[in-house]
Coordinates of C-alpha atoms in Angstrom, one line a residue:
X1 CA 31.8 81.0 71.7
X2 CA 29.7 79.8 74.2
X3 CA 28.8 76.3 71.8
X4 CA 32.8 75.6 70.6
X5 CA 33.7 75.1 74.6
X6 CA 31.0 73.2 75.3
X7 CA 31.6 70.7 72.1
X8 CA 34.7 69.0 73.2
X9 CA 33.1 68.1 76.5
X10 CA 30.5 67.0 74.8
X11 CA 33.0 64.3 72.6
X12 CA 34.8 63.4 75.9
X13 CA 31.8 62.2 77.1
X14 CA 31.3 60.2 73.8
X15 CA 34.2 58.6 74.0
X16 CA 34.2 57.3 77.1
X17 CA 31.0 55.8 77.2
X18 CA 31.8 54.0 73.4
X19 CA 35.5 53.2 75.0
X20 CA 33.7 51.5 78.1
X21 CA 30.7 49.3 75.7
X22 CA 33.8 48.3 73.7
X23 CA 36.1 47.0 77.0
X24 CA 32.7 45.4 78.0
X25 CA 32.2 43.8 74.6
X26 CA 36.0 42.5 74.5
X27 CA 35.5 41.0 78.2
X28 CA 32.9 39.1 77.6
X29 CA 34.5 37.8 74.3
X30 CA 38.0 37.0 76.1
X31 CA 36.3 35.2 78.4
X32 CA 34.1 33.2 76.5
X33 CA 37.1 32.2 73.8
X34 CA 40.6 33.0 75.2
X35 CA 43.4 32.0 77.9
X36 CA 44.9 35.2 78.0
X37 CA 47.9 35.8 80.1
X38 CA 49.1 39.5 78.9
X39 CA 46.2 42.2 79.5
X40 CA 45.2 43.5 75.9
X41 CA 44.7 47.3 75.3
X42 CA 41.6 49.1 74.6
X43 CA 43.1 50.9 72.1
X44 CA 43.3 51.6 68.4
X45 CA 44.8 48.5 67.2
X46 CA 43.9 45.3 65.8
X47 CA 44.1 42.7 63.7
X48 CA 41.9 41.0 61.2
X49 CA 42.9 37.4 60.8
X50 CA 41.1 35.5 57.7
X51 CA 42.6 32.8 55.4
X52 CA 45.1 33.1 52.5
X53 CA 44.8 29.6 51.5
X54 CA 47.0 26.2 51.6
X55 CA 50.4 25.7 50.2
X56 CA 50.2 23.2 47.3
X57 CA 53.4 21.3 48.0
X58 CA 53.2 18.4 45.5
X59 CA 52.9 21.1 42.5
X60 CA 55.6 22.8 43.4
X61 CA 57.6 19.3 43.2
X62 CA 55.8 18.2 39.9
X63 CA 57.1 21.5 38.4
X64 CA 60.8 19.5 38.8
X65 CA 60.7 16.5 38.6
X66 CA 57.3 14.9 37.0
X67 CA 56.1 14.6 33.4
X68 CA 53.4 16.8 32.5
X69 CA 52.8 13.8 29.8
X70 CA 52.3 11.0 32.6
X71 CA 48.6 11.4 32.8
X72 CA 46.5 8.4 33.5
X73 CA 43.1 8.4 31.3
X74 CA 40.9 9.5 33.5
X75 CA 42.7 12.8 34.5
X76 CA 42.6 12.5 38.1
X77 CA 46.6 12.7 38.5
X78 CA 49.8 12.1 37.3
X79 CA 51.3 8.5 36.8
X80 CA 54.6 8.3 38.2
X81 CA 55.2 4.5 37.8
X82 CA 53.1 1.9 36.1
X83 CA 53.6 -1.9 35.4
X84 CA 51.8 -4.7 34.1
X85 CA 50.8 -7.7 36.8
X86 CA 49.0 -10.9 36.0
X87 CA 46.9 -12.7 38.9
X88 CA 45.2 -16.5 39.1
X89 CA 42.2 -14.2 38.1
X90 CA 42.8 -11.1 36.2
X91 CA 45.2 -8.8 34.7
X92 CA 46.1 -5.2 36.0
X93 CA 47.6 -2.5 35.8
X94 CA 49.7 -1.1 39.4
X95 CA 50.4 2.6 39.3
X96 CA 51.5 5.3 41.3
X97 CA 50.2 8.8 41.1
X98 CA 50.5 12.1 42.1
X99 CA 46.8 12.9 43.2
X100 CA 45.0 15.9 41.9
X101 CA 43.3 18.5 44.3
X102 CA 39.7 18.0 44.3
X103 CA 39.6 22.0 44.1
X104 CA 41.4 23.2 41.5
X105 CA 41.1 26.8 42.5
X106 CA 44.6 28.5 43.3
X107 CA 46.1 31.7 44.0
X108 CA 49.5 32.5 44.3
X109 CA 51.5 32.0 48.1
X110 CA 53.5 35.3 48.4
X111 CA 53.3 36.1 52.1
X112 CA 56.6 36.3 52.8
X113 CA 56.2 36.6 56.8
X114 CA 54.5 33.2 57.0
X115 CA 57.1 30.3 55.8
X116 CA 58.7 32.5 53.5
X117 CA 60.6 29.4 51.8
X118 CA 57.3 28.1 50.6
X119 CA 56.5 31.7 48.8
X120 CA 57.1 30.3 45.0
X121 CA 54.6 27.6 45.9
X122 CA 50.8 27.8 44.7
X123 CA 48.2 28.1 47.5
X124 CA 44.7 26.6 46.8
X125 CA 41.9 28.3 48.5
X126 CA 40.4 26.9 51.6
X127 CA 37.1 26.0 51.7
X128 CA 35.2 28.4 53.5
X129 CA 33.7 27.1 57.3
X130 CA 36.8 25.3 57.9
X131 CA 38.2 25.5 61.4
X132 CA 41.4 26.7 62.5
X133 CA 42.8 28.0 65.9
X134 CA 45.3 31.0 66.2
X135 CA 48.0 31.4 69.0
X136 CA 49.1 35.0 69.7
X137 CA 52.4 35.5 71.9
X138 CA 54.4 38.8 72.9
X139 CA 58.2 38.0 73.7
X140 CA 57.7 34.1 74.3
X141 CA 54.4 35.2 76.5
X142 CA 51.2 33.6 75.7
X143 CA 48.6 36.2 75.0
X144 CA 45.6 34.8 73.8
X145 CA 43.9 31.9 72.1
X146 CA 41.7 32.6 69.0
X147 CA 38.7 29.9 67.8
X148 CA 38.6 31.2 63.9
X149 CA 37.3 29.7 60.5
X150 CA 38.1 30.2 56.8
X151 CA 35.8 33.1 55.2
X152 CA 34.9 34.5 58.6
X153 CA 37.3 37.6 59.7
X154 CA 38.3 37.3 63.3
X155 CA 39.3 40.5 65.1
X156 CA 41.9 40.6 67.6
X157 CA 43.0 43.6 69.2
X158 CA 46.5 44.4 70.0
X159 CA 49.2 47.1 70.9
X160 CA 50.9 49.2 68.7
X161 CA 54.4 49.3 67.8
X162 CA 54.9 45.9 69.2
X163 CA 55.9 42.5 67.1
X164 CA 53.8 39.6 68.1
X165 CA 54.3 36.0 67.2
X166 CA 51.7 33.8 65.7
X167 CA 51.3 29.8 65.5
X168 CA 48.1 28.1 63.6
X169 CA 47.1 24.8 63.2
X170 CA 44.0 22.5 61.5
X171 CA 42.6 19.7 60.7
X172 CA 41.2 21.1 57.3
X173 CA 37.5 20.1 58.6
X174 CA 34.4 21.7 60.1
X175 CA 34.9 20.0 63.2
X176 CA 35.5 22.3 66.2
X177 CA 38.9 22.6 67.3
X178 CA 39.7 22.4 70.8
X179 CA 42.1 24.6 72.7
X180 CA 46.0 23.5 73.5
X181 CA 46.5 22.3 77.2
X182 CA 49.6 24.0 77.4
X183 CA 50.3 27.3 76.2
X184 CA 53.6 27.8 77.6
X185 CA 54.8 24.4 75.0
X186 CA 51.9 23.8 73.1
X187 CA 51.7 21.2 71.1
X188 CA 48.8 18.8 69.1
X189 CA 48.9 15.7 68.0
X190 CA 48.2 14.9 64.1
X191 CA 45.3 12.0 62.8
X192 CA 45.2 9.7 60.6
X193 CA 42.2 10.4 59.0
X194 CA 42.4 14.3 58.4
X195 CA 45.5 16.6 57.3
X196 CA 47.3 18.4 59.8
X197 CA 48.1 22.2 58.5
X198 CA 50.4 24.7 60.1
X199 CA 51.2 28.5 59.8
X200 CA 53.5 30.7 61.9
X201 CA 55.0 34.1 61.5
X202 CA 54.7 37.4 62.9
X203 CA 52.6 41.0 62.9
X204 CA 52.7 44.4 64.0
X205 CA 50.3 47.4 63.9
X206 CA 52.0 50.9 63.2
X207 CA 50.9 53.8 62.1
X208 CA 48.7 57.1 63.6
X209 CA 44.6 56.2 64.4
X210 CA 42.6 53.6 64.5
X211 CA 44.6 51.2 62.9
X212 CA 42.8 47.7 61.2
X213 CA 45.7 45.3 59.9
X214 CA 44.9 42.2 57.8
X215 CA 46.7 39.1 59.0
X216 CA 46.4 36.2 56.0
X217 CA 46.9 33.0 57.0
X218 CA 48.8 31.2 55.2
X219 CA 49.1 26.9 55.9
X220 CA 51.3 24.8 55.0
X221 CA 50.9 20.7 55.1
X222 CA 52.4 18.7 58.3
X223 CA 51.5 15.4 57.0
X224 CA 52.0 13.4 53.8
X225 CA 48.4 11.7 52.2
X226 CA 48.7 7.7 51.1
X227 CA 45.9 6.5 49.3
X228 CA 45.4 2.6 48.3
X229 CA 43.3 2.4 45.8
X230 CA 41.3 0.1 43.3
X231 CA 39.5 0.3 40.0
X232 CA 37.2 -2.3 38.4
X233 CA 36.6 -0.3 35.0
X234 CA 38.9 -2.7 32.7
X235 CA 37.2 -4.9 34.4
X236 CA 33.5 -3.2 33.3
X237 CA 32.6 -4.0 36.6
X238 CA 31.2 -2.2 39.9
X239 CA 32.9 -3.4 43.2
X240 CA 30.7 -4.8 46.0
X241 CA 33.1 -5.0 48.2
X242 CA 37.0 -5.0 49.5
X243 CA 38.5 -6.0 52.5
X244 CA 42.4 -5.4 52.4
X245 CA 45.2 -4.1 54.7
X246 CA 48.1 -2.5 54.3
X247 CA 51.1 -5.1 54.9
X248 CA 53.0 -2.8 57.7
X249 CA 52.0 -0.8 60.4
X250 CA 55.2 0.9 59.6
X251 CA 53.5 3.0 56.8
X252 CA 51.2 5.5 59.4
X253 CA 52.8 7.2 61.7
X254 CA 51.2 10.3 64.0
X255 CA 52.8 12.4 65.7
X256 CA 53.0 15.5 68.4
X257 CA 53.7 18.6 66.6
X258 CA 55.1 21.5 68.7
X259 CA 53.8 24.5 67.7
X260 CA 56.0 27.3 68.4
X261 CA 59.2 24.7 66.1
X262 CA 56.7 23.7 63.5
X263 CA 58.3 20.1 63.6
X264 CA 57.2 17.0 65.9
X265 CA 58.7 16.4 69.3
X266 CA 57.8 12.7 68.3
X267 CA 56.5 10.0 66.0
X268 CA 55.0 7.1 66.5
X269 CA 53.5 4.2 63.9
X270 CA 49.8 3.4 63.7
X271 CA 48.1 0.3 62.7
X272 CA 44.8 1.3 61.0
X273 CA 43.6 -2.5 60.4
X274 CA 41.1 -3.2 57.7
X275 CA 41.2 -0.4 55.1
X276 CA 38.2 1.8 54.7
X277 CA 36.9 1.8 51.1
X278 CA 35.1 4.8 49.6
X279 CA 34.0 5.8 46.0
X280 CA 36.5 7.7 44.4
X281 CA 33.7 10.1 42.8
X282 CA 30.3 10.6 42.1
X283 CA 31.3 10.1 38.2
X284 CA 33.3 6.7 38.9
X285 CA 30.1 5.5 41.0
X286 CA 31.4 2.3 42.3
X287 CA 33.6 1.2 39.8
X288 CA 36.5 3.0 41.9
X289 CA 37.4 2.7 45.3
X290 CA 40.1 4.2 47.3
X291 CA 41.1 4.5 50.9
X292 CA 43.2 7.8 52.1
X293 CA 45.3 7.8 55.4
X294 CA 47.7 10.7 56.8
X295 CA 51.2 10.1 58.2
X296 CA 53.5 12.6 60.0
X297 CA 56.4 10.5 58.9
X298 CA 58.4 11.3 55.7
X299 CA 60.8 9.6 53.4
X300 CA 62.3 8.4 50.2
X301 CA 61.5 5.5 47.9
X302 CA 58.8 3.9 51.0
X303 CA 57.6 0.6 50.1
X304 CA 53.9 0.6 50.1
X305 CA 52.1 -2.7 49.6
X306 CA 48.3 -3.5 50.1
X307 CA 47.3 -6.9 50.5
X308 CA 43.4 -7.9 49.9
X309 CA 41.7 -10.6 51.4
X310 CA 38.6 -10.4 49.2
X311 CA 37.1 -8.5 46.4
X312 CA 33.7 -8.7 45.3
X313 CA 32.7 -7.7 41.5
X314 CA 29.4 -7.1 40.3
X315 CA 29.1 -8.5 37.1
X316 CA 26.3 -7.4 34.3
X317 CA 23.8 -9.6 35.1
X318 CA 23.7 -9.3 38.7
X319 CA 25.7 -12.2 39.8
X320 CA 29.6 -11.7 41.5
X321 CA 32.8 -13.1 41.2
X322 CA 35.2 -12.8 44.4
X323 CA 38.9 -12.5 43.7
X324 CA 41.0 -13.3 47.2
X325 CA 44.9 -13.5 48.2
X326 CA 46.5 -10.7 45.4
X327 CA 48.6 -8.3 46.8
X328 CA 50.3 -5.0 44.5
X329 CA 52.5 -2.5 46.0
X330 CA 55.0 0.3 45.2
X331 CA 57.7 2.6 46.1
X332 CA 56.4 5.8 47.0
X333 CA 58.1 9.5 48.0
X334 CA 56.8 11.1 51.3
X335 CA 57.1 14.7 51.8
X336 CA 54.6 17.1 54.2
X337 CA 52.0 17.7 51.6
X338 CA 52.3 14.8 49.1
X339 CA 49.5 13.4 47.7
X340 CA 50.3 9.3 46.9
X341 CA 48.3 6.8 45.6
X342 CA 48.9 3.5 44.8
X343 CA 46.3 2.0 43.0
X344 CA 45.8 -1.7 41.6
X345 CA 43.4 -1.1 37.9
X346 CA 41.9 -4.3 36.8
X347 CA 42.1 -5.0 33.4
X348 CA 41.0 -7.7 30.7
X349 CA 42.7 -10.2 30.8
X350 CA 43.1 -11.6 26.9
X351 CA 42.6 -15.8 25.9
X352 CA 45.3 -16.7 23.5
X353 CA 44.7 -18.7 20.5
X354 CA 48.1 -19.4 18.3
X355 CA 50.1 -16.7 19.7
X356 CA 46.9 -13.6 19.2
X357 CA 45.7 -12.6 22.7
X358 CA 42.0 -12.3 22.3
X359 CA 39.1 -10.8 24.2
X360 CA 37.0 -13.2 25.9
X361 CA 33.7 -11.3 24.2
X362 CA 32.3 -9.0 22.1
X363 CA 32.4 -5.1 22.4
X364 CA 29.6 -3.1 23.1
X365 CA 28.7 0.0 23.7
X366 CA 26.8 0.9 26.6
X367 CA 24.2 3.9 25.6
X368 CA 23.3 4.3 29.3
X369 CA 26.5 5.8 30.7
X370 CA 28.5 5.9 27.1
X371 CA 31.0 3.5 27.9
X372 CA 32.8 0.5 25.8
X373 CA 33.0 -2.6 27.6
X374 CA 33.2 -6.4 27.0
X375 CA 30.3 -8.7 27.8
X376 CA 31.1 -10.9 31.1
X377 CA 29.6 -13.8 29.9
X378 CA 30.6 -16.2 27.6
X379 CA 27.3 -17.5 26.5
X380 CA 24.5 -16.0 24.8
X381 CA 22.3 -14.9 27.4
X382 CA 21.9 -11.4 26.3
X383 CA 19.2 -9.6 24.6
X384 CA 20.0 -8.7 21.0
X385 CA 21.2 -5.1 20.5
X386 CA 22.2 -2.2 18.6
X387 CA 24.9 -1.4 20.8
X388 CA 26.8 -4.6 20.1
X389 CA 26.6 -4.6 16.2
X390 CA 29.1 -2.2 14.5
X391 CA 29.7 -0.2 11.1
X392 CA 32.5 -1.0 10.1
X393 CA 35.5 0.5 11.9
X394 CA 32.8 3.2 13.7
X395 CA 33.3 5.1 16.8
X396 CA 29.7 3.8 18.0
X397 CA 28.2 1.0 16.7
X398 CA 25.6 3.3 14.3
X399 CA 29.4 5.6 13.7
X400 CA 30.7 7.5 10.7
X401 CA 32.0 4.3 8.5
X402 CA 36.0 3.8 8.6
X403 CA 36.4 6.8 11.3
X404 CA 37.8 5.0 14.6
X405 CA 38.6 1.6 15.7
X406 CA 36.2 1.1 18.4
X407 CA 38.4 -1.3 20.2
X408 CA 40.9 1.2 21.1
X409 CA 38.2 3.3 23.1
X410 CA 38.1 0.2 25.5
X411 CA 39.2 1.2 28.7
X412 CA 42.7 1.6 29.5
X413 CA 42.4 3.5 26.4
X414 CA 44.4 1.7 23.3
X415 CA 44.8 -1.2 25.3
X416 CA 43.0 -3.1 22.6
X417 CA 42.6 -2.8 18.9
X418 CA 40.6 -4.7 16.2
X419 CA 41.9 -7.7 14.4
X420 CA 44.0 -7.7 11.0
X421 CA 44.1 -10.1 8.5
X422 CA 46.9 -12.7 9.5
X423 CA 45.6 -12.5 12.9
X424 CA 42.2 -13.7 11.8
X425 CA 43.5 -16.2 9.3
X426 CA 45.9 -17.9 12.4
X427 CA 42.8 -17.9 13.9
X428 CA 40.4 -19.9 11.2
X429 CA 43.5 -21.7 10.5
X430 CA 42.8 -23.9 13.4
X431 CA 40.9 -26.4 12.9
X432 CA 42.0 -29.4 14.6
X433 CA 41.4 -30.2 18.4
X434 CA 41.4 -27.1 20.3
X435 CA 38.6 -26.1 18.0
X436 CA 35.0 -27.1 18.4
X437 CA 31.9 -27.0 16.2
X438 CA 28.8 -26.4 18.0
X439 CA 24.9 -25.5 16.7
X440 CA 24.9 -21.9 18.5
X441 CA 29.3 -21.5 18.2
X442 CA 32.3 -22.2 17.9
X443 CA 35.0 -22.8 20.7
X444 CA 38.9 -22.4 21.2
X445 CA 40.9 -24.4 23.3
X446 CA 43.1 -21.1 24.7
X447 CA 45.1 -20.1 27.2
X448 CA 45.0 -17.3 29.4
X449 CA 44.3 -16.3 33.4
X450 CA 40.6 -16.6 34.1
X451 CA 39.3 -13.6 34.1
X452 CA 35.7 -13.3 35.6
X453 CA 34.0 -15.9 33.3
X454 CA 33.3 -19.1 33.9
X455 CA 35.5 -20.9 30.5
X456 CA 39.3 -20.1 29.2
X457 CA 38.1 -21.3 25.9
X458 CA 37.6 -18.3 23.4
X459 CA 34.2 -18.7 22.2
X460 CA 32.3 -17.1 18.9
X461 CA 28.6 -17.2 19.3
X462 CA 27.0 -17.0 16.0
X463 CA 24.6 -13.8 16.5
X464 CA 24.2 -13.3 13.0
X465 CA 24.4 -9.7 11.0
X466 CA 22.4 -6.4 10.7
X467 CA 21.4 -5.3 7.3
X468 CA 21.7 -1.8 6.7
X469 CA 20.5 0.8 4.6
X470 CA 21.3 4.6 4.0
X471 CA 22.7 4.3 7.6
X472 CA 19.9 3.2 9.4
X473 CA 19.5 -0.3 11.4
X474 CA 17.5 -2.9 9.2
X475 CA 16.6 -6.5 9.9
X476 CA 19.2 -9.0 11.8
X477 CA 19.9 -11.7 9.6
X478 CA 21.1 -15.0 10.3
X479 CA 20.6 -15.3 13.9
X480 CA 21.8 -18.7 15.2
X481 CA 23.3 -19.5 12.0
X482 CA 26.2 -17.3 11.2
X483 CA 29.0 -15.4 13.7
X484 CA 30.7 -12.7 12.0
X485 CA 33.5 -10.0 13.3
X486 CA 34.7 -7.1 11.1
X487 CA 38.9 -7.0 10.7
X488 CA 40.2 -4.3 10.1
X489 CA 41.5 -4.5 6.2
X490 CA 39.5 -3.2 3.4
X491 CA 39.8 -3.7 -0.1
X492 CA 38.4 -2.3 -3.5
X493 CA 37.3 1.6 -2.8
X494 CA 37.8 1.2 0.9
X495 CA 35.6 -1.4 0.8
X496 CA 32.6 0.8 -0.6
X497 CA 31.8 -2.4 -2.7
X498 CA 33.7 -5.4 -2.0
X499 CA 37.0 -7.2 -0.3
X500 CA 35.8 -6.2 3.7
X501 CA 37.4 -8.9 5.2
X502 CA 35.9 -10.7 8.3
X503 CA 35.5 -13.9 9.9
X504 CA 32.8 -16.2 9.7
X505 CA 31.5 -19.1 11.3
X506 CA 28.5 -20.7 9.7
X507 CA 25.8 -23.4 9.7
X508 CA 26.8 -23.3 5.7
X509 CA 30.2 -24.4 4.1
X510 CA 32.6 -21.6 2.5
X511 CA 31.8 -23.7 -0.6
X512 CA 28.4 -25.0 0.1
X513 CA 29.3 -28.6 -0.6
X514 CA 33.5 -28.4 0.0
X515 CA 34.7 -25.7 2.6
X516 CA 35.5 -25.6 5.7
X517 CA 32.5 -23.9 8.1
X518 CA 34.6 -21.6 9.6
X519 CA 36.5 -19.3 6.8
X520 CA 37.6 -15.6 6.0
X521 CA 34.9 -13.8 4.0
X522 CA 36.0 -11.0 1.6
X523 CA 32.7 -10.0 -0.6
X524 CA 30.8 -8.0 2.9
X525 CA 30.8 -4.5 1.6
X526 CA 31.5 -1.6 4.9
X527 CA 28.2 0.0 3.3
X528 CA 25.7 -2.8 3.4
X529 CA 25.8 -4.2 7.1
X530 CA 26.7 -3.8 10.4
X531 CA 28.8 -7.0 12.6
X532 CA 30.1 -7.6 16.1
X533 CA 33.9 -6.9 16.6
X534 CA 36.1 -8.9 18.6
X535 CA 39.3 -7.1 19.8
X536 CA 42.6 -8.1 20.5
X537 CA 45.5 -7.0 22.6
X538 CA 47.5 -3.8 21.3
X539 CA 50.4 -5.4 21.5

């Protein structure tokens, strides 16, 4: 009997001294990271705040009102406009697209206390280690101020019984967030340079013991991305350099966003001068550049246009070309969370010879990153290669005979296409002064804008033939003396023995003694050689 009385003295004591190391624990920690204005309890109620993730606005919008089919070739979003431009220099492409997030993870937004209008929308999951601060109020009285990251519980501790309200903001970075100056109207002030996110709703603990609530933060977007961006691939080039601007202030704006509304008190415009340039991706190296800015403002059909001053393309044999004064723009959508780009994708630009828009050179194809590009040069200054002599109508130059047409693997994908037969004959049909005889080629008096080469005229270098047998590489043949391209007609049993048509330029006439030196050749069997192909525009 004795040892049942003396028991619950024995817990009292217990209690107390654990009740007074926890109030010592939370005073130290209130001090260190909070403003508090209402006392807290030490009782049996808290809250563990942690991260739900970040409302994917744009995909809930795509789900409307963009194609799923609009996909540009590489797969990093979804075209919503697209036209043709030609410059004094080049061709391209100007886009607009709905970027892709970079991590495609997801879950499902269905906290219905935070934003409850956004709940149908898909949340992608934020980064652990990324900052975020957490205001906690009891009727319209500030209570405290909580310092928290993504994938790190934070533990607040609270009275029963009793609905608080909530506010949370970031910058979506690992930068440390510093406290508001004013928690009676707190407010913070978006950047350019980082995304401002925002959550609000409210919690309360109930129930009987020690009670452990989760609290899941979920943000939504309070700015609108615009990228401006610019892609030498067509171009099978790497950019050096870009200096460009965007050609209003008016596009940037930041604002002051009150917290306890969710919208901005005010707006105002920023000029962010030169653009910054980065690579788009590890896997585009520095073929693609793109410069991202964030903007509090919001609103239809917004007219964005980049001009650049100067850009700088390295070519393939270490030398540049600079391209200055082009300008491309578009009309973009701003909403909170939308993700534009407009982007300027230089292409080939074609040389064209009786109406057939040509490429300036041969394909190849580049065994070092697996890529099909154009020479830059003109000339001949290039080693002789496999990659640049073809079966004919092969995926790769050593490919599966009749399979693909190589040309239409050119970047922007089916862009170009190899020759036919009445295009080739218009071709060796000329044969009065725009065309020209030399010992190493023949040359075209064309027309076209000058793409980064040094000559509009549409040149054949005579770089001869491969032999080949049982599908392997024999010797090159006729080097210097005959230039040949495959088109893209066979003849007798798919040409297995006879009536491959291609063009030829020789140091020999058709007819030996009569003949013209530049003719159509018929008898080049698809098994028994391999040629360089010259593409034209898919037209």
């Amino acid at each position: 009997m004795k040892s049942n009385l003396k028991r619950p003295r024995a817990n009292s004591f217990i209690k107390a001294l654990l009740l007074g190391v926890l109030f010592s624990s939370l005073f130290a920690s209130c001090n260190k990271e909070t403003n508090s204005v209402v006392d807290l309890p030490t009782g049996d109620a808290t809250i563990s705040i942690d991260v739900a993730g970040v409302n994917d606005e744009e995909e809930g919008e795509k789900k409307t009102s963009v194609s799923k089919s609009a996909m540009n070739s590489i797969g990093y979003g979804e075209i919503l406009s697209s036209k043709e431009v030609s410059y004094e220099g080049l061709d391209a492409i100007v886009s607009t697209r709905i970027d892709q997030k970079r991590d495609s993870r997801s879950i499902v937004a269905n906290n219905r206390k935070n934003n409850a209008s956004n709940s149908e929308l898909r949340a992608a999951v934020m980064t652990p280690g990324i900052k975020y601060r957490l205001l906690l109020y009891l009727n319209g009285t500030f209570v405290k101020s909580v310092a928290a990251e993504s994938g790190v519980a934070s533990h607040v501790e609270v009275n029963k019984d009793v609905e608080y309200n909530w506010y949370a903001f970031s910058y979506n970075s690992t930068d440390d967030i510093p406290d508001v100056s004013n928690t009676s109207a707190p407010t913070v002030e978006s950047k350019v340079d980082k995304p401002l996110l925002y959550a609000s709703g409210t919690v309360m603990v109930t129930g009987e013991g020690v009670v452990d609530k989760s609290l899941r933060v979920q943000f939504a977007h309070r700015t609108a991305r615009v990228g401006a961006e610019i892609s030498a691939r067509g171009a099978f080039a790497g950019i050096e350099s870009v200096s460009a601007s965007f050609a209003s202030s008016e596009y940037i704006k930041k604002g002051n966003l009150n917290l306890l509304t969710g919208l901005y008190e005010s707006i105002s415009t920023v000029d962010v001068g030169n653009l910054v340039f980065t690579p788009f991706s590890a896997a585009t190296k520095d073929t693609i550049k793109v410069a991202y800015y964030y903007t509090a403002g919001q609103g239809a059909n917004s007219a964005i246009q980049v001009n650049v001053q100067a850009l700088t393309l390295k070519l393939d044999l270490g030398d540049t070309r600079v391209f200055t004064n082009m300008q491309f723009s578009d009309n973009v959508d701003l909403s909170w969370g939308y993700r534009r780009t407009v982007f300027l994708d230089l292409i080939e630009s074609p040389l064209t010879v009786n109406g057939v828009k040509w490429a300036r050179t041969n394909i190849y194809f580049s065994e070092a990153d697996r890529a099909y590009r154009f020479r830059h040069q003109i000339h001949d200054p290039y080693n002789r290669s496999t990659e640049e002599y073809w079966n004919f109508k092969a995926p790769f130059p050593n490919g599966t005979i009749g399979a693909q047409d190589p040309c239409t693997l050119v970047y922007p994908k089916n862009k170009w296409r190899m020759p036919n037969g009445d295009e080739t004959r218009n071709l060796i049909a000329v044969k009065d002064s725009r065309r020209t005889l030399h010992a190493d080629y023949v040359e075209y008096t064309a027309t076209g804008t000058a793409a980064p080469y040094p000559s509009n005229n549409l040149r054949i270098n005579k770089m001869g033939y491969y032999n080949i047998a049982l599908g392997i590489f024999g010797l090159l043949s006729d080097d210097k003396k005959d230039g040949c391209f495959w088109v893209n007609e066979t003849g007798f049993l798919g040409g297995a023995i006879t009536g491959v048509n291609n063009y030829r330029v020789s140091d020999s006439r058709e007819g030996l003694v009569v003949g013209d030196y530049v003719f159509e050749h018929w008898a080049m069997s698809s098994w028994g050689g391999a040629e360089n192909v010259r593409c034209v525009r898919n037209e």
